[in-house]
Amino acid sequence: MQRVISRKVCMLGTFGVGKTSLVRRFVYNRFDEKYLSTIGVQISQKQLPPLQKGDSDEFVQYKFILWDLAHIEKFDSMIKNYFRGAHGAFVVFDLTRPDTLQTYSSFLDPFLQTNPNSKIIFIGNKIDLIESPDEELQQLEKIAACFKAPFFTTSAKTGENVEKMFIKMGGIFIED
Amino acid sequence: MKIKSSEQIFEKIMREQHIAFALFNQDLTLESCSSNFYKVLDVEESEDNVLWTFFPELIGNEECIDSLLGGNQRRLHLEQISRFKESGDLSYYNLTLSPLKNSGKNDYSLICIVSDVTSKTLLQQQLQQQRNDIELLRASLIHYHQHGTYKIIGKSRKIREIRNFIDKISNIRNTTILIQGESGTGKNLVARGLHYSSIFKDKPFIEVNCAAIPENLLEAELFGYEKGAFTNAVQSKRGLIEEADEGTIFLDEISEMPFSLQAKLLSVIETKSFRRLGSTQLHHVKLRIIAATNRDLKKAVENKEFRQDLYFRINVVMLELPPLRDLDDDILEIADLFLQSFVYDFGKKIKGFSKEAKEKLMAYNWPGNVRELRNVIERAVIFTENDFIQPENIILSEFQTPTSSQKEHDALDLPANGLSLYEMEKRMITQALERSNYNQTKAANLLGISLDTLRYRIKKYKLE
């Protein structure tokens, strides 16, 4: 038996960390070197492959409604409308910009206030640009541990771990 | 004058302002809409007339919509939602949902007002883009400085040795390092790599090009001066050595440093202290000195152009950077990196190098090394209109430095006691055969003679 369930998932992170690129890689399997800043919100949809629910015969297929949100400078009621009803979020960092690992609370806190039961996965993107990311990984691990959330290092450019991060989110939904 | 109906005026205003509306009933099925609704949303009319078909953006806001339909919430507003039009362009619109009371108690319809805000948003996007680009450039500059070693790309043995060298030596502060290599081989990059891979990477990295600063200014620049030390010294100034305290000072083209200053630099290296010009006070510094030159310093010492004691003092650890022509396939990897960078800078859509272009890059001997390669690729990217860079887009310099074998050839001077040409020729042919694994065609190429000539000489010297 198989069901298709829609899930709203937000992409959070400061500008230029690669939120749009991750969505593009996942949805269209494309990557563009040129950076184009997102304004407002871009919504894309993609259906995940069927996932088995535990040991049962039941399979669930998730359709992700991906809300790729622009960098949020200040939180207001409008942003709350963007966040509202989200079942999960990817918090994306740019591993080449350590400062992006420090400013997540400005958007993650209001997101979790709006959706307290939402699932979070932390993403360290642009891993292809770092040869030995030990320091950055430690920091990413530390942040993820604070929220008891999983984390991935990804590259939208090479596609490394991009599919995995979305499948992982599906896996978390199914366990819930 | 006949006044138009208010409905007509309303439609006109909506068209002019790119606003449309649609009314949905309690089942969230479309009841009615303005005549421009489909056009503003850029969607086709279909039988599936439910709210979610028109506005997938509202998925996730089900609770909110229930609340609106129950009259418990005044409105839901979403701004700057973007969609790809059929043309591939992005359009942006604002969406407002609001309950509209019908005749019955607690009977509400849902009015959705859509306004196309594409032009305004695109302007905003351009502004935002510029701001973000500046920030990203600044960040990438910091990243570049901090991860200099990672820009030393390549898989060849020589490049791996350089990376190992940096790993081993980067955290040792007290040892002076000498980097030698032809112009354009990346001495500056390695010096930065050494500094930014070290535990004192947050301390200053000061670069001084000894050839670029006039001789009479170099001393003041390096050591600083006190007010009144010389005419025009109206206030005291810290020198570059002082600025580099706790960090690294990189003395590029050290061979060009005036002889008189070399003694002073030697003293700094030995005592880790110096005096500003016009001062008696001794300043102590803790810094690493990296020196670089493209000249053979040993020869400069022999020619009395460089102090021998300073040469021994800075030549504690020496790194010789290989010329680009000795880096085999790394040439293509480095060329590809430059290509990607320039493609991005110039907004081109070049995918790579054609096979023939790659062959041309590999065949050239790059007298100007990486610097020359960079310039060649930049020029090629500017003028290439195809998907792939072709050999004709690669314009190479007419100046060629001798290859290693040419240099060896040049080094074959006639010894003072003379030699046996017969023996010499025999030895050369034997060596060429050994080096080419007895492939006669390759051996003939190495010797610059025809295959027939080689065969004749093999026979002559009984080398079969």
XYZ file of C-alpha atoms in Angstrom:
640
model
C 0.000 0.000 0.000
C 1.382 3.417 -0.882
C 0.283 6.926 0.027
C 1.498 10.280 -1.279
C 1.774 12.874 1.444
C 2.613 16.522 0.868
C 5.091 18.079 3.254
C 6.142 21.708 3.384
C 9.892 22.019 3.907
C 11.684 25.367 4.234
C 15.242 26.164 3.189
C 16.723 28.515 5.783
C 20.059 30.259 5.844
C 21.777 33.529 5.221
C 22.322 34.779 1.649
C 24.670 32.999 -0.695
C 24.963 29.766 1.277
C 23.473 27.785 -1.600
C 19.826 27.171 -0.631
C 18.551 27.738 -4.161
C 21.393 25.692 -5.635
C 20.577 22.736 -3.374
C 16.917 22.881 -4.430
C 17.868 23.176 -8.097
C 20.258 20.246 -7.824
C 17.616 18.121 -6.095
C 14.599 19.067 -8.206
C 16.121 19.644 -11.641
C 19.582 18.037 -11.229
C 21.149 21.280 -12.420
C 23.777 23.621 -11.103
C 24.575 27.164 -12.156
C 27.876 28.772 -11.136
C 26.307 32.200 -11.347
C 24.861 33.413 -8.068
C 21.422 34.999 -8.294
C 20.052 36.196 -4.988
C 16.538 35.049 -4.134
C 13.894 37.599 -3.321
C 10.784 36.572 -1.407
C 10.116 32.899 -1.825
C 10.504 30.350 -4.606
C 8.411 27.254 -4.327
C 9.357 23.963 -5.977
C 7.915 20.501 -5.656
C 9.514 17.108 -5.871
C 8.308 13.657 -5.049
C 10.670 11.414 -3.096
C 11.026 7.726 -3.951
C 8.684 5.515 -1.853
C 9.987 4.921 1.658
C 9.130 1.865 3.719
C 7.429 2.511 7.025
C 9.395 0.505 9.584
C 9.143 -3.231 9.001
C 5.571 -3.003 7.715
C 4.435 -3.494 4.130
C 3.352 0.107 4.046
C 5.224 2.497 1.804
C 4.907 6.241 2.003
C 5.764 8.605 -0.780
C 6.393 12.187 0.195
C 5.885 15.130 -2.060
C 8.081 17.929 -0.779
C 6.837 21.466 -1.266
C 10.158 23.234 -0.959
C 10.036 26.831 0.220
C 13.271 28.428 -0.783
C 13.262 31.578 1.287
C 15.319 34.682 0.752
C 17.771 35.697 3.436
C 15.704 37.111 6.276
C 17.010 40.310 7.768
C 14.268 40.885 10.267
C 11.480 38.716 11.505
C 7.957 40.018 11.023
C 4.440 38.667 10.617
C 5.040 38.188 6.893
C 7.896 35.806 7.593
C 5.644 33.964 9.999
C 3.274 33.358 7.083
C 6.162 31.913 5.101
C 7.106 29.622 7.971
C 3.594 28.620 8.969
C 2.680 24.980 8.457
C 6.210 23.821 7.670
C 6.913 20.246 8.640
C 10.639 20.549 8.331
C 13.536 22.825 7.505
C 17.062 22.580 6.247
C 19.343 25.094 7.903
C 22.076 25.717 5.368
C 25.571 27.038 6.076
C 28.391 27.913 3.718
C 31.487 26.054 4.888
C 33.739 28.607 3.225
C 32.159 31.398 5.314
C 32.532 30.491 8.986
C 30.385 33.503 9.965
C 27.340 31.784 8.440
C 27.663 29.161 11.170
C 27.116 31.793 13.804
C 23.992 33.611 12.681
C 21.473 30.812 12.441
C 19.438 31.703 15.538
C 18.016 34.864 13.894
C 15.917 32.721 11.568
C 15.867 29.328 13.282
C 14.431 30.588 16.575
C 11.375 32.250 14.971
C 10.965 29.248 12.709
C 10.828 26.892 15.692
C 8.523 29.255 17.555
C 6.109 29.086 14.626
C 6.549 25.333 14.126
C 7.704 23.806 17.418
C 7.385 20.224 16.171
C 9.148 20.821 12.910
C 12.106 18.615 11.991
C 15.479 20.218 11.366
C 18.529 19.071 9.428
C 21.715 21.135 9.369
C 23.622 21.402 6.116
C 27.228 22.474 5.572
C 27.264 23.308 1.876
C 30.142 23.974 -0.574
C 32.203 21.086 0.787
C 33.866 20.865 -2.642
C 35.679 24.126 -1.883
C 37.263 22.928 1.347
C 40.050 20.395 1.396
C 40.161 19.511 5.083
C 37.068 20.923 6.738
C 37.924 19.743 10.270
C 37.217 22.997 12.080
C 34.017 23.693 10.170
C 32.804 20.129 10.700
C 33.354 20.350 14.432
C 31.318 23.517 14.575
C 28.538 22.069 12.431
C 28.452 18.945 14.599
C 28.274 21.065 17.729
C 25.318 23.092 16.425
C 23.481 19.974 15.272
C 24.079 18.332 18.658
C 22.485 21.329 20.423
C 19.286 20.677 18.498
C 19.687 16.866 18.529
C 19.421 17.076 14.781
C 21.326 15.333 12.011
C 23.743 17.151 9.750
C 25.246 16.686 6.312
C 28.053 18.233 4.380
C 26.944 18.773 0.804
C 27.952 20.207 -2.509
C 25.221 21.499 -4.786
C 27.936 21.775 -7.420
C 28.946 18.115 -7.452
C 25.669 16.784 -6.055
C 27.454 15.215 -3.063
C 24.910 14.206 -0.388
C 22.139 16.376 -1.876
C 19.717 13.518 -2.554
C 20.689 11.973 0.789
C 19.721 15.021 2.813
C 16.230 15.078 1.344
C 15.773 11.320 1.758
C 16.919 11.704 5.358
C 14.196 14.301 5.930
C 11.675 11.840 4.469
C 13.033 9.170 6.814
C 12.567 11.454 9.812
C 8.970 12.217 8.772
C 8.207 8.529 8.436
C 9.658 7.721 11.865
C 7.603 10.461 13.476
C -20.776 62.114 -21.208
C -21.873 58.572 -20.475
C -20.383 57.215 -17.248
C -19.104 53.627 -17.542
C -20.408 51.101 -15.051
C -18.431 50.753 -11.848
C -17.686 47.144 -12.820
C -16.029 48.297 -16.037
C -13.987 50.902 -14.169
C -13.007 48.311 -11.580
C -11.837 45.874 -14.292
C -9.874 48.662 -15.959
C -8.097 49.578 -12.716
C -7.254 45.941 -12.049
C -5.802 45.451 -15.525
C -3.721 48.615 -15.272
C -2.411 47.721 -11.844
C -1.832 44.036 -12.704
C -4.225 42.940 -9.997
C -6.602 40.000 -10.273
C -8.940 38.213 -7.912
C -10.682 34.883 -7.558
C -13.457 33.778 -5.249
C -13.415 30.280 -3.723
C -16.320 28.629 -1.881
C -16.244 26.631 1.347
C -15.009 23.568 -0.595
C -12.190 25.738 -1.888
C -13.494 25.411 -5.443
C -13.318 28.400 -7.765
C -16.626 30.273 -7.865
C -15.724 33.258 -10.010
C -12.748 35.355 -10.950
C -11.750 38.563 -12.687
C -11.246 38.335 -16.443
C -7.476 38.784 -16.086
C -6.997 36.167 -13.329
C -5.493 33.461 -15.564
C -3.333 35.980 -17.377
C -1.856 37.465 -14.210
C -1.110 33.999 -12.839
C 0.100 32.813 -16.249
C -1.900 29.581 -15.986
C -4.261 27.801 -18.355
C -7.939 27.380 -17.538
C -8.519 23.813 -16.379
C -11.270 21.652 -14.958
C -9.383 21.216 -11.735
C -10.597 24.414 -10.159
C -9.523 23.977 -6.561
C -7.521 26.506 -4.594
C -4.379 24.294 -4.381
C -4.164 24.009 -8.178
C -3.829 27.749 -8.535
C -1.827 28.302 -5.382
C 0.369 25.359 -4.404
C 2.119 27.929 -2.211
C -0.765 27.598 0.215
C -0.033 23.967 0.997
C 0.979 23.941 4.616
C -1.351 26.810 5.441
C -4.463 24.607 5.709
C -5.152 25.560 9.331
C -4.933 29.202 8.433
C -7.350 28.790 5.532
C -9.841 26.942 7.783
C -9.579 29.845 10.136
C -10.264 32.339 7.337
C -13.280 30.348 6.135
C -14.627 30.260 9.661
C -14.351 34.036 9.863
C -11.820 33.734 12.683
C -8.918 35.342 10.881
C -8.897 38.572 8.897
C -6.343 37.776 6.255
C -3.325 35.819 5.113
C -0.744 37.726 3.122
C 2.250 36.338 1.255
C 4.667 38.637 -0.545
C 6.962 38.186 -3.524
C 6.127 34.615 -4.387
C 8.056 33.732 -7.494
C 7.040 31.446 -10.314
C 8.624 30.461 -13.572
C 6.528 31.554 -16.533
C 6.226 29.354 -19.594
C 8.755 31.671 -21.246
C 11.252 30.700 -18.555
C 11.237 34.167 -16.979
C 10.531 34.636 -13.315
C 7.426 36.456 -12.230
C 6.659 37.636 -8.728
C 3.339 38.305 -7.126
C 1.784 39.170 -3.807
C -1.111 37.079 -2.588
C -3.756 38.134 -0.084
C -6.503 35.822 1.151
C -9.436 37.224 3.022
C -12.874 35.912 4.103
C -15.919 37.382 2.344
C -19.174 37.054 4.260
C -22.089 35.496 2.397
C -25.742 35.829 3.351
C -25.856 32.910 5.823
C -24.449 33.002 9.336
C -20.830 31.836 9.448
C -20.937 31.373 5.706
C -17.782 32.743 4.172
C -16.179 32.559 0.780
C -12.510 33.131 0.298
C -11.319 35.975 -1.865
C -7.796 35.698 -3.217
C -6.240 38.894 -4.503
C -3.181 38.490 -6.666
C -1.001 41.384 -7.704
C 1.844 41.050 -10.146
C 4.870 42.803 -8.612
C 7.494 41.492 -11.033
C 9.005 44.794 -12.175
C 9.310 46.206 -8.681
C 10.763 42.965 -7.336
C 13.288 42.653 -10.145
C 14.602 46.102 -9.286
C 14.814 45.118 -5.654
C 16.535 41.906 -6.697
C 19.216 43.838 -8.587
C 19.930 46.000 -5.565
C 20.022 43.032 -3.249
C 22.244 41.175 -5.700
C 24.821 43.951 -5.643
C 24.863 44.047 -1.860
C 25.185 40.279 -1.599
C 27.846 40.103 -4.298
C 30.018 42.543 -2.359
C 29.594 40.534 0.827
C 30.344 37.258 -0.956
C 33.419 38.700 -2.623
C 34.666 39.907 0.713
C 34.048 36.479 2.225
C 35.730 34.652 -0.646
C 38.751 36.908 -0.276
C 39.022 35.985 3.375
C 38.572 32.332 2.483
C 41.257 32.606 -0.176
C 43.680 34.147 2.295
C 42.943 31.596 4.965
C 43.065 28.568 2.729
C 45.880 29.581 0.439
C 47.371 26.087 0.385
C 44.206 24.630 -0.975
C 44.597 26.739 -4.054
C 47.840 24.915 -4.793
C 46.115 22.480 -7.045
C 47.505 19.527 -8.928
C 48.167 15.851 -8.500
C 51.735 15.598 -9.770
C 54.494 14.375 -7.474
C 56.072 17.834 -7.401
C 52.865 19.543 -6.305
C 52.241 16.881 -3.666
C 55.750 17.532 -2.342
C 54.980 21.242 -2.043
C 51.784 20.495 -0.109
C 53.696 18.140 2.204
C 56.342 20.786 2.688
C 53.729 23.342 3.731
C 52.112 20.866 6.133
C 55.449 20.065 7.766
C 56.875 23.540 8.058
C 53.881 25.849 8.469
C 53.777 25.767 12.268
C 57.493 26.261 12.838
C 57.937 29.957 13.409
C 61.627 30.390 14.030
C 62.916 28.861 10.847
C 63.583 31.163 7.928
C 62.368 29.782 4.626
C 63.727 30.458 1.176
C 61.465 29.888 -1.824
C 63.163 29.743 -5.201
C 61.561 29.388 -8.579
C 61.128 30.984 -11.952
C 58.912 34.027 -12.262
C 55.214 33.112 -12.128
C 55.626 29.753 -10.394
C 53.562 30.804 -7.365
C 56.132 31.807 -4.739
C 53.697 34.318 -3.294
C 50.950 31.684 -3.118
C 53.192 29.260 -1.252
C 54.284 31.978 1.189
C 50.626 32.771 1.912
C 49.898 29.076 2.178
C 52.642 28.708 4.770
C 51.280 31.577 6.819
C 47.563 30.843 6.568
C 48.039 27.134 7.329
C 49.917 27.938 10.507
C 48.632 28.309 14.042
C 49.415 32.034 13.838
C 47.280 32.580 10.740
C 45.284 35.268 12.555
C 48.461 37.318 12.969
C 49.690 39.642 10.227
C 51.085 38.497 6.906
C 53.157 41.342 5.514
C 54.423 41.165 1.965
C 57.318 43.303 0.774
C 58.536 43.304 -2.802
C 62.158 44.347 -2.398
C 62.437 45.213 -6.091
C 59.352 47.429 -6.128
C 60.400 49.843 -3.379
C 63.097 52.404 -4.265
C 66.387 51.625 -2.582
C 66.406 54.822 -0.505
C 62.919 54.122 0.851
C 63.240 50.428 1.554
C 65.143 50.859 4.807
C 62.563 53.273 6.220
C 59.721 51.022 5.040
C 61.230 47.944 6.634
C 62.509 49.356 9.902
C 60.297 52.404 10.416
C 61.546 55.732 11.680
C 61.273 58.251 14.447
C 60.021 61.784 14.009
C 62.870 63.969 12.708
C 65.021 61.009 11.651
C 65.358 62.614 8.236
C 63.850 65.500 6.296
C 60.104 65.013 5.882
C 59.936 62.535 8.785
C 57.265 64.679 10.416
C 55.982 61.875 12.571
C 57.166 58.475 13.739
C 56.185 55.452 11.685
C 56.207 51.734 12.394
C 58.127 49.709 9.851
C 56.900 46.600 8.076
C 59.021 44.340 10.305
C 57.262 45.780 13.323
C 53.881 45.424 11.611
C 54.606 41.738 11.016
C 55.336 41.075 14.698
C 53.861 37.707 15.800
C 53.180 36.841 12.171
C 55.113 36.486 8.926
C 57.073 38.881 6.781
C 57.438 37.778 3.174
C 60.419 39.356 1.425
C 59.802 38.793 -2.266
C 62.682 39.243 -4.717
C 65.158 39.350 -1.860
C 68.038 39.179 -4.336
C 67.206 42.776 -5.258
C 67.706 44.031 -1.704
C 70.568 46.576 -1.527
C 73.802 45.111 -0.188
C 73.903 47.619 2.685
C 70.447 46.621 3.900
C 71.278 42.935 3.740
C 73.552 43.292 6.797
C 70.738 44.945 8.742
C 68.317 42.196 7.785
C 70.859 39.598 8.879
C 70.989 41.269 12.263
C 67.182 41.127 12.577
C 67.197 37.424 11.756
C 69.927 36.702 14.270
C 68.873 38.925 17.154
C 65.117 39.169 16.501
C 65.447 42.840 17.241
C 66.001 46.095 15.390
C 66.067 49.858 15.815
C 63.877 52.337 13.957
C 65.751 54.944 11.932
C 66.748 57.784 14.241
C 66.121 55.755 17.382
C 68.370 54.101 19.918
C 65.595 51.998 21.344
C 65.734 48.307 20.513
C 62.467 46.690 19.413
C 62.098 42.952 19.829
C 59.977 41.005 17.377
C 58.750 37.453 17.099
C 58.209 36.739 13.462
C 58.863 34.298 10.686
C 60.781 35.423 7.631
C 60.003 33.929 4.268
C 62.227 35.079 1.427
C 61.730 34.412 -2.247
C 63.669 34.953 -5.411
C 63.654 33.918 -9.037
C 67.434 34.255 -9.269
C 70.039 31.685 -8.377
C 71.115 33.120 -5.008
C 74.200 30.917 -4.893
C 75.409 32.495 -8.118
C 74.519 35.938 -6.767
C 76.763 35.153 -3.771
C 79.567 34.047 -6.097
C 79.143 37.296 -8.057
C 79.328 39.270 -4.773
C 75.803 40.608 -5.314
C 74.389 38.897 -2.265
C 75.938 38.487 1.174
C 77.110 34.973 1.838
C 76.272 35.137 5.560
C 72.709 36.222 4.796
C 72.420 33.503 2.161
C 73.348 30.844 4.727
C 70.999 32.404 7.286
C 67.934 32.461 5.048
C 68.676 29.178 3.338
C 67.815 27.062 6.384
C 64.873 25.474 4.672
C 64.696 25.860 0.920
C 61.821 25.086 -1.382
C 62.383 25.028 -5.115
C 59.159 25.571 -7.037
C 58.948 23.658 -10.305
C 58.229 25.495 -13.539
C 54.788 24.874 -15.016
C 56.182 22.883 -17.943
C 57.370 20.208 -15.489
C 53.923 19.683 -13.981
C 52.539 17.310 -16.632
C 48.747 16.985 -16.518
C 48.496 19.564 -13.726
C 48.752 22.165 -16.485
C 45.275 21.171 -17.645
C 43.897 21.135 -14.121
C 45.232 24.624 -13.425
C 43.987 25.810 -16.835
C 40.553 24.433 -15.998
C 40.483 26.332 -12.715
C 41.282 29.589 -14.501
C 38.706 28.766 -17.151
C 35.956 28.298 -14.576
C 36.911 31.500 -12.828
C 36.926 33.612 -16.020
C 33.759 31.987 -17.367
C 32.065 33.108 -14.164
C 33.604 36.593 -14.255
C 32.703 37.248 -17.883
C 29.316 35.505 -17.773
C 30.277 33.131 -20.613
C 28.942 29.651 -21.202
C 32.164 27.896 -22.195
C 32.184 24.261 -21.117
C 35.873 23.454 -21.467
C 38.804 22.948 -23.840
C 38.653 20.983 -27.083
C 41.030 18.021 -27.378
C 43.250 19.982 -29.759
C 43.315 22.979 -27.426
C 44.412 20.728 -24.567
C 47.188 19.337 -26.742
C 48.327 22.860 -27.549
C 48.423 23.764 -23.858
C 50.448 20.656 -23.069
C 52.908 21.126 -25.916
C 53.883 24.679 -24.964
C 56.712 25.194 -22.467
C 55.260 28.175 -20.544
C 58.225 30.472 -19.973
C 55.980 32.787 -17.915
C 54.621 29.839 -15.917
C 51.229 30.028 -14.138
C 51.033 33.799 -14.609
C 51.322 33.368 -18.362
C 48.830 30.496 -18.363
C 46.326 32.660 -16.511
C 46.661 35.468 -19.052
C 46.360 33.079 -21.989
C 43.152 31.574 -20.565
C 41.701 34.999 -19.780
C 42.274 36.095 -23.375
C 40.845 32.837 -24.725
C 37.674 33.149 -22.611
C 37.120 36.726 -23.774
C 37.354 35.864 -27.459
C 35.758 32.402 -27.533
C 32.180 32.327 -28.740
C 31.869 28.515 -28.867
C 31.077 25.971 -26.181
C 34.686 24.791 -26.162
C 37.948 26.715 -26.408
C 39.697 25.854 -29.689
C 43.455 25.917 -30.405
C 43.089 29.151 -32.391
C 41.716 30.855 -29.261
C 44.924 30.035 -27.401
C 47.440 32.665 -28.363
C 50.884 31.832 -27.105
C 53.983 33.954 -26.733
C 56.767 33.632 -29.248
C 59.296 33.625 -26.445
C 60.123 30.090 -25.438
C 62.541 29.178 -22.696
C 64.727 26.198 -23.351
C 63.241 22.906 -22.163
C 65.219 20.756 -19.737
C 66.655 18.713 -22.593
C 67.586 21.900 -24.438
C 69.331 23.151 -21.333
C 71.215 19.856 -21.060
C 72.110 20.175 -24.701
C 73.415 23.676 -24.144
C 75.483 22.406 -21.247
C 77.437 20.092 -23.519
C 80.551 22.162 -23.899
C 83.676 20.695 -25.356
C 85.937 19.637 -22.457
C 89.396 21.230 -22.303
C 91.034 17.904 -23.221
C 88.735 17.378 -26.183
C 86.623 14.257 -26.735
C 86.003 11.423 -29.138
C 83.068 12.383 -31.322
C 82.695 8.763 -32.324
C 82.346 7.663 -28.672
C 80.085 10.588 -27.856
C 77.690 9.812 -30.695
C 77.614 6.146 -29.772
C 76.859 7.017 -26.145
C 74.088 9.441 -27.084
C 72.407 6.876 -29.336
C 72.653 4.234 -26.602
C 71.121 6.634 -24.064
C 68.307 7.617 -26.443
C 67.479 3.960 -27.032
C 67.490 3.205 -23.308
C 65.348 6.232 -22.498
C 62.788 5.297 -25.128
C 62.704 1.625 -24.086
C 64.327 0.720 -27.412
C 61.487 2.277 -29.384
C 63.478 3.447 -32.387
C 60.930 6.040 -33.516
C 60.996 7.730 -30.088
C 64.771 7.469 -29.895
C 65.089 9.123 -33.328
C 62.795 11.926 -32.108
C 64.948 12.419 -29.012
C 68.039 12.774 -31.157
C 66.359 14.917 -33.793
C 67.269 12.566 -36.648
C 65.218 10.454 -39.043
C 64.423 6.825 -38.332
C 66.522 5.741 -41.310
C 69.528 7.706 -40.046
C 69.147 6.157 -36.609
C 68.951 2.654 -38.083
C 72.063 3.330 -40.147
C 73.978 4.500 -37.056
C 72.767 1.620 -34.891
C 74.221 -0.662 -37.515
C 77.385 1.427 -37.776
C 78.028 1.324 -34.025
C 76.856 -2.293 -33.766
C 74.172 -1.440 -31.258
C 71.557 -3.913 -32.513
